[in-house]
XYZ file of C-alpha atoms in Angstrom:
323
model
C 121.950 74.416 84.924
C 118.388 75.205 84.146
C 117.229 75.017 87.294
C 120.374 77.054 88.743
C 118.987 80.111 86.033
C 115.054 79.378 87.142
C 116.830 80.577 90.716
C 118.907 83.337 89.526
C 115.629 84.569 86.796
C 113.833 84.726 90.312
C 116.020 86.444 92.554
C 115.638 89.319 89.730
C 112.470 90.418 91.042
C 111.781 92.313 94.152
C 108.605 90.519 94.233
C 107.785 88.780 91.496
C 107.547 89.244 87.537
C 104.026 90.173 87.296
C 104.503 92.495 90.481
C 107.357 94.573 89.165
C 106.708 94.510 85.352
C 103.232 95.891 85.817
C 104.102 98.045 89.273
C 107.659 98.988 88.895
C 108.632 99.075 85.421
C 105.919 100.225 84.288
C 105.988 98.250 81.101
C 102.152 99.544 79.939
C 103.710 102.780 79.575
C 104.051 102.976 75.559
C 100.370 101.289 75.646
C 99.023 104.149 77.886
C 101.036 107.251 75.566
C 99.507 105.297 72.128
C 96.014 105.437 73.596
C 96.464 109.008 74.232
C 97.978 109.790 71.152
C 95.519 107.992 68.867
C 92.173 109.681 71.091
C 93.555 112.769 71.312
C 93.024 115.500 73.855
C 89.732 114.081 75.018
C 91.334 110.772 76.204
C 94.211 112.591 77.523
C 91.945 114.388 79.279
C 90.098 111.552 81.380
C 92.990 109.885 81.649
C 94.701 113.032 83.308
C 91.551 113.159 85.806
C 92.118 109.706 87.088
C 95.884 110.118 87.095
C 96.030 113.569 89.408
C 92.926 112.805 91.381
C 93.253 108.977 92.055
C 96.956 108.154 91.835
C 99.152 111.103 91.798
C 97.235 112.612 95.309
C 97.055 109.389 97.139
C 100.918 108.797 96.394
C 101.793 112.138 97.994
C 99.368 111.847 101.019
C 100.710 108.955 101.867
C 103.747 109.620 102.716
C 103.090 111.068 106.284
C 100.364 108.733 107.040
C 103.143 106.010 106.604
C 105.629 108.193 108.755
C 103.400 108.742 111.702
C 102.408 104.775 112.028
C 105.940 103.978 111.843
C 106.301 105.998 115.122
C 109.871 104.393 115.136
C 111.229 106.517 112.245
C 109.420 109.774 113.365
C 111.225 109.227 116.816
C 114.528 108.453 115.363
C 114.460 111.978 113.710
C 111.964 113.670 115.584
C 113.791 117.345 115.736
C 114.454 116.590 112.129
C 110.444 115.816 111.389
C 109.522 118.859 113.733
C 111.381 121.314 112.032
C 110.619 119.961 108.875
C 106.990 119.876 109.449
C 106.763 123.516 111.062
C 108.679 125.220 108.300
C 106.827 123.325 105.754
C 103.131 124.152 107.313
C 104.250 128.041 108.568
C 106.218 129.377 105.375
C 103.674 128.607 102.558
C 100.780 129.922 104.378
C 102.725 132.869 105.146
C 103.626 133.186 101.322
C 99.758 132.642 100.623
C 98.548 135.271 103.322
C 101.174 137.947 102.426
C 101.117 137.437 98.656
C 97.639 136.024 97.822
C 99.547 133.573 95.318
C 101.468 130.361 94.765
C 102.904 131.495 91.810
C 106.778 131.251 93.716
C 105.790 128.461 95.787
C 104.772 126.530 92.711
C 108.465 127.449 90.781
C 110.232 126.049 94.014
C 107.975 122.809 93.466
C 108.577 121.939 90.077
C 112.411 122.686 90.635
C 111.795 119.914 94.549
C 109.754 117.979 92.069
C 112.269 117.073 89.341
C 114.530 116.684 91.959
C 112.614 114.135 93.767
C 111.211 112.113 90.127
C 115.259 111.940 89.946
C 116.249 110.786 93.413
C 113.262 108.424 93.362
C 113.668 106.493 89.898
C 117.597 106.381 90.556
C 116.631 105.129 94.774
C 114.564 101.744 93.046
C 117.438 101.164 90.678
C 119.692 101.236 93.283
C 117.014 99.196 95.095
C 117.821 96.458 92.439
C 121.327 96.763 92.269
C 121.819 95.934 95.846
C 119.552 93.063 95.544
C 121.359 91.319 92.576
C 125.047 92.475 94.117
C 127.914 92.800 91.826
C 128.081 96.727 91.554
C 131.235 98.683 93.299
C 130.612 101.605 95.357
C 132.644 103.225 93.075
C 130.473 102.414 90.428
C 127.162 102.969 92.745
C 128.306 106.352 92.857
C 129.309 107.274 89.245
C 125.501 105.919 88.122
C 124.277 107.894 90.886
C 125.069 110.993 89.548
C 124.145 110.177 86.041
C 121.041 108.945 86.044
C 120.398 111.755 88.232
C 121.869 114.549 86.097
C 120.302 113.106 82.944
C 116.399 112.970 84.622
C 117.005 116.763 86.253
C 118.091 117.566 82.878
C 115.143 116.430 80.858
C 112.930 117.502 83.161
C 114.477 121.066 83.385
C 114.525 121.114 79.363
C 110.805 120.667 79.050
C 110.539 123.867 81.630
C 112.568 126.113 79.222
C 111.084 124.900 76.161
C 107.769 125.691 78.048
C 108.822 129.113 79.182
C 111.442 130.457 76.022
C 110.482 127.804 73.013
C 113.919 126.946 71.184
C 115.071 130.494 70.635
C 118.143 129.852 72.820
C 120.895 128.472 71.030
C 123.255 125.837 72.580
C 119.817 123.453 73.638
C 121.188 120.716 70.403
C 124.538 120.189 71.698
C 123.428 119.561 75.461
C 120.364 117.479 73.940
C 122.569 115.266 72.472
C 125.121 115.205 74.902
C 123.046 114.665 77.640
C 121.441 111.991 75.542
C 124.600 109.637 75.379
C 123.946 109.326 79.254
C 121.207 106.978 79.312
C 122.388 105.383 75.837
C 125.336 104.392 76.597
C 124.384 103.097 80.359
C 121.362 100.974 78.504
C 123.834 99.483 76.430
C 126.054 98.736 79.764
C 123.247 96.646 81.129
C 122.528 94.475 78.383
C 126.262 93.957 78.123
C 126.251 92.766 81.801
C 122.623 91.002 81.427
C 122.347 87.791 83.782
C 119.691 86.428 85.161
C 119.472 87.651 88.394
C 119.947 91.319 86.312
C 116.528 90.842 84.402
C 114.766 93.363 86.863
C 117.275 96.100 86.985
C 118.054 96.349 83.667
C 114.033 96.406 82.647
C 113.581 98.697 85.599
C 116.701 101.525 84.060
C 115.590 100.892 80.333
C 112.044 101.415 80.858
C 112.868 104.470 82.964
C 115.379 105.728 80.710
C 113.320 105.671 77.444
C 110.360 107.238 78.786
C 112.794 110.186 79.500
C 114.565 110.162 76.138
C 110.649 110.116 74.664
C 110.031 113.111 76.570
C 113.771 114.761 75.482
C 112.745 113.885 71.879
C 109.483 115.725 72.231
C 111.005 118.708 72.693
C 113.382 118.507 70.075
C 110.796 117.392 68.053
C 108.748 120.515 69.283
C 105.523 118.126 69.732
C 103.477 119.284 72.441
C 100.783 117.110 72.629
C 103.426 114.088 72.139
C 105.182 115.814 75.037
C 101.388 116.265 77.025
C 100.852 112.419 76.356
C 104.637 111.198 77.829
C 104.376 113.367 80.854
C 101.033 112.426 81.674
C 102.928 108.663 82.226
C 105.936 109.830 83.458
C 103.420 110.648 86.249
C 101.859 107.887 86.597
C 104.859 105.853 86.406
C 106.091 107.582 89.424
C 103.608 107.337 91.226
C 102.563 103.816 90.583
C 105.886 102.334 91.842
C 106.169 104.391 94.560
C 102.693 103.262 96.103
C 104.615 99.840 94.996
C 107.653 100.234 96.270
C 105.845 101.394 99.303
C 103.682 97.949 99.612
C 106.967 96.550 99.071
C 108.349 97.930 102.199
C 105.328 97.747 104.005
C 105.448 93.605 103.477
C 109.387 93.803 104.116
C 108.249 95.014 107.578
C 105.111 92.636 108.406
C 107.386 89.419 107.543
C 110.487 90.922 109.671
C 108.711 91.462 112.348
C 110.240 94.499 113.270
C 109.092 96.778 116.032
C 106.686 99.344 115.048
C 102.765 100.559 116.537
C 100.336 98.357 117.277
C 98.202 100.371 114.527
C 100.544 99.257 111.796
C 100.694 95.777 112.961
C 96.988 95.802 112.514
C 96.730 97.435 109.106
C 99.695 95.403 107.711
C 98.062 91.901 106.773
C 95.422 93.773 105.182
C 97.686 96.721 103.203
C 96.350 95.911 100.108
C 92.449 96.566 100.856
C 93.506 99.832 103.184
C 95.585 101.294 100.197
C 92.818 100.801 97.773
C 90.456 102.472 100.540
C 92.610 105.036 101.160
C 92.700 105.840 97.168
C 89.496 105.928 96.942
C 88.869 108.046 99.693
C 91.426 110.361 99.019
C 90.507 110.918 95.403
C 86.968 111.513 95.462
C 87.710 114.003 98.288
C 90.390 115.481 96.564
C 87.957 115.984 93.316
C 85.468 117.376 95.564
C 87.752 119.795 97.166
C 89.153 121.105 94.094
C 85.784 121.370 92.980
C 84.294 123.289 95.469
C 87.237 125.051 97.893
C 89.713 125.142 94.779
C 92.506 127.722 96.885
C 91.898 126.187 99.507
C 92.851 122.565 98.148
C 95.506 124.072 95.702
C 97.208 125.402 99.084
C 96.789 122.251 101.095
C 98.009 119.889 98.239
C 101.645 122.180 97.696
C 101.926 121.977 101.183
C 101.490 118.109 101.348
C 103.755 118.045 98.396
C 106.506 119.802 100.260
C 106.249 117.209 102.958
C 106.260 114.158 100.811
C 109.492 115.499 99.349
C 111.060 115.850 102.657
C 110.083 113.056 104.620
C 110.376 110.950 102.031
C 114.005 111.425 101.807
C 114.431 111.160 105.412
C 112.188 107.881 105.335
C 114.351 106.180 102.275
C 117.596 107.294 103.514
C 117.076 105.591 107.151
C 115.832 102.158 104.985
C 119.018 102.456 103.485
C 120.866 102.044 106.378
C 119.032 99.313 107.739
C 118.880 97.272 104.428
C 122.917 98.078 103.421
């Protein structure tokens, strides 16, 4: 029996324990929102640096680096990509020229933005569900649009709070309805913990509480409580997406599956090119911002626009192959 639950405790993983507690749920989370909290805005600060310059940028310019060396995804939607890519590159430069500002560009990203934190965090818990089995489709599709509407909604809330304060009435009775969402699917999933359920249920709880922080901010009308938890609601995302990403990336080398001869290259070594490529990509991100600010501010929406899209594109065709 004990060695039947050491195989079911590992099969909970997508890696291992180390890999996803630290990478994918994100379990230094409270740690990282206590150290802001207790140094105040000048922690927060250099914290913020690393996280928008060294993590956040690298996780976004990814995205079509990874899409252009798997040439066999760009060529399985390649009118998709083009027109994708075109509309994306031609319309905010057009908004930029004609307007001189990002100012709607920037309201269409935080709406894309919340939209793709959503799709993403519910995408690896889904991730983990198929892994450890046992969930209908039925089911798949009922948590689907939960999680979803409950992350959208936070996310949303902190927007109006930002914009109108709590001067509209109504905000208490959604807060709290809204709030039995996660609740009540946390309590699900320690219900229906197994072994091989360790990951996913870590995964949604960690996820979930981190939002219902952020919802209790507001309430609480705390804005530097609600500066510290978005600063690693950030982070979070973008830390298991690089993971997830490495993830994939090692799915692929030990497959075998066709792909370029570049990315058969680069593969064995992904950890050392991804810690390059941050590196690169941060200090030359700081220096842009630094120096050619509108110019970088332009080129980073527009790279943002295209990691929303193509990501979707990207995960949905995994999805098929992996299902």
């Amino acid at each position: 029996m004990t060695g039947q639950f050491r195989e079911s405790l590992r099969s909970a993983w997508l890696v291992d324990p180390k890999y996803d507690l630290l990478f994918l749920v994100n379990l230094g989370w409270p740690l990282l929102v206590l150290l802001q909290w207790w140094g105040g805005l000048e922690i927060q600060s250099g914290i913020s640096f690393w996280q928008v310059y060294f993590i956040t940028t690298p996780h976004r310019w990814i995205t079509p680096a990874l899409l252009f060396m798997e040439r066999d995804r760009l060529e399985a939607n390649r009118n998709k990509y083009i027109l994708i890519t075109v509309c994306l590159l031609t319309i905010p430069l057009a908004v930029k020229i004609s307007t001189g500002a990002l100012t709607c560009l920037l309201t269409i990203d935080y709406i894309w933005n919340a939209w793709h934190f959503a799709a993403q965090h519910h995408g690896i818990y889904s991730i983990y569900g198929r892994k450890t089995g046992g969930i209908s489709p039925r089911r798949s599709r009922i948590d689907k649009w939960l999680m979803r509407s409950f992350l959208l909604y936070v996310t949303l809330r902190i927007a109006s709070w930002a914009s109108w304060g709590s001067s509209t009435p109504g905000w208490g009775i959604l807060d709290s309805l809204f709030a039995t969402i996660p609740i009540g699917m946390m309590l699900r999933e320690f219900w229906q913990l197994r072994a091989q359920t360790v990951g996913r249920c870590l995964y949604f709880t960690s996820v979930m509480t981190l939002y219902l922080a952020m919802l209790g901010a507001v309430v609480a009308r705390s804005p530097m409580l609600l500066l510290v938890l978005t600063t690693a609601s950030a982070l979070f995302h973008s830390i298991e997406y690089l993971a997830i990403v490495s993830w994939a990336v090692d799915r692929t080398n030990q497959s075998g599956k066709s792909t370029t001869e570049l990315f058969k290259r680069l593969m064995p070594r992904w950890g050392m090119i991804l810690a390059v490529f941050i590196v690169i990509l941060g200090m030359g991100a700081w220096l842009m911002q630094t120096h050619l600010m509108e110019l970088w501010l332009t080129a980073n929406l527009i790279m943002a626009f295209l990691h929303y899209a193509y990501d979707g594109l990207i995960w949905k065709s995994r999805k098929a192959v992996t299902t």
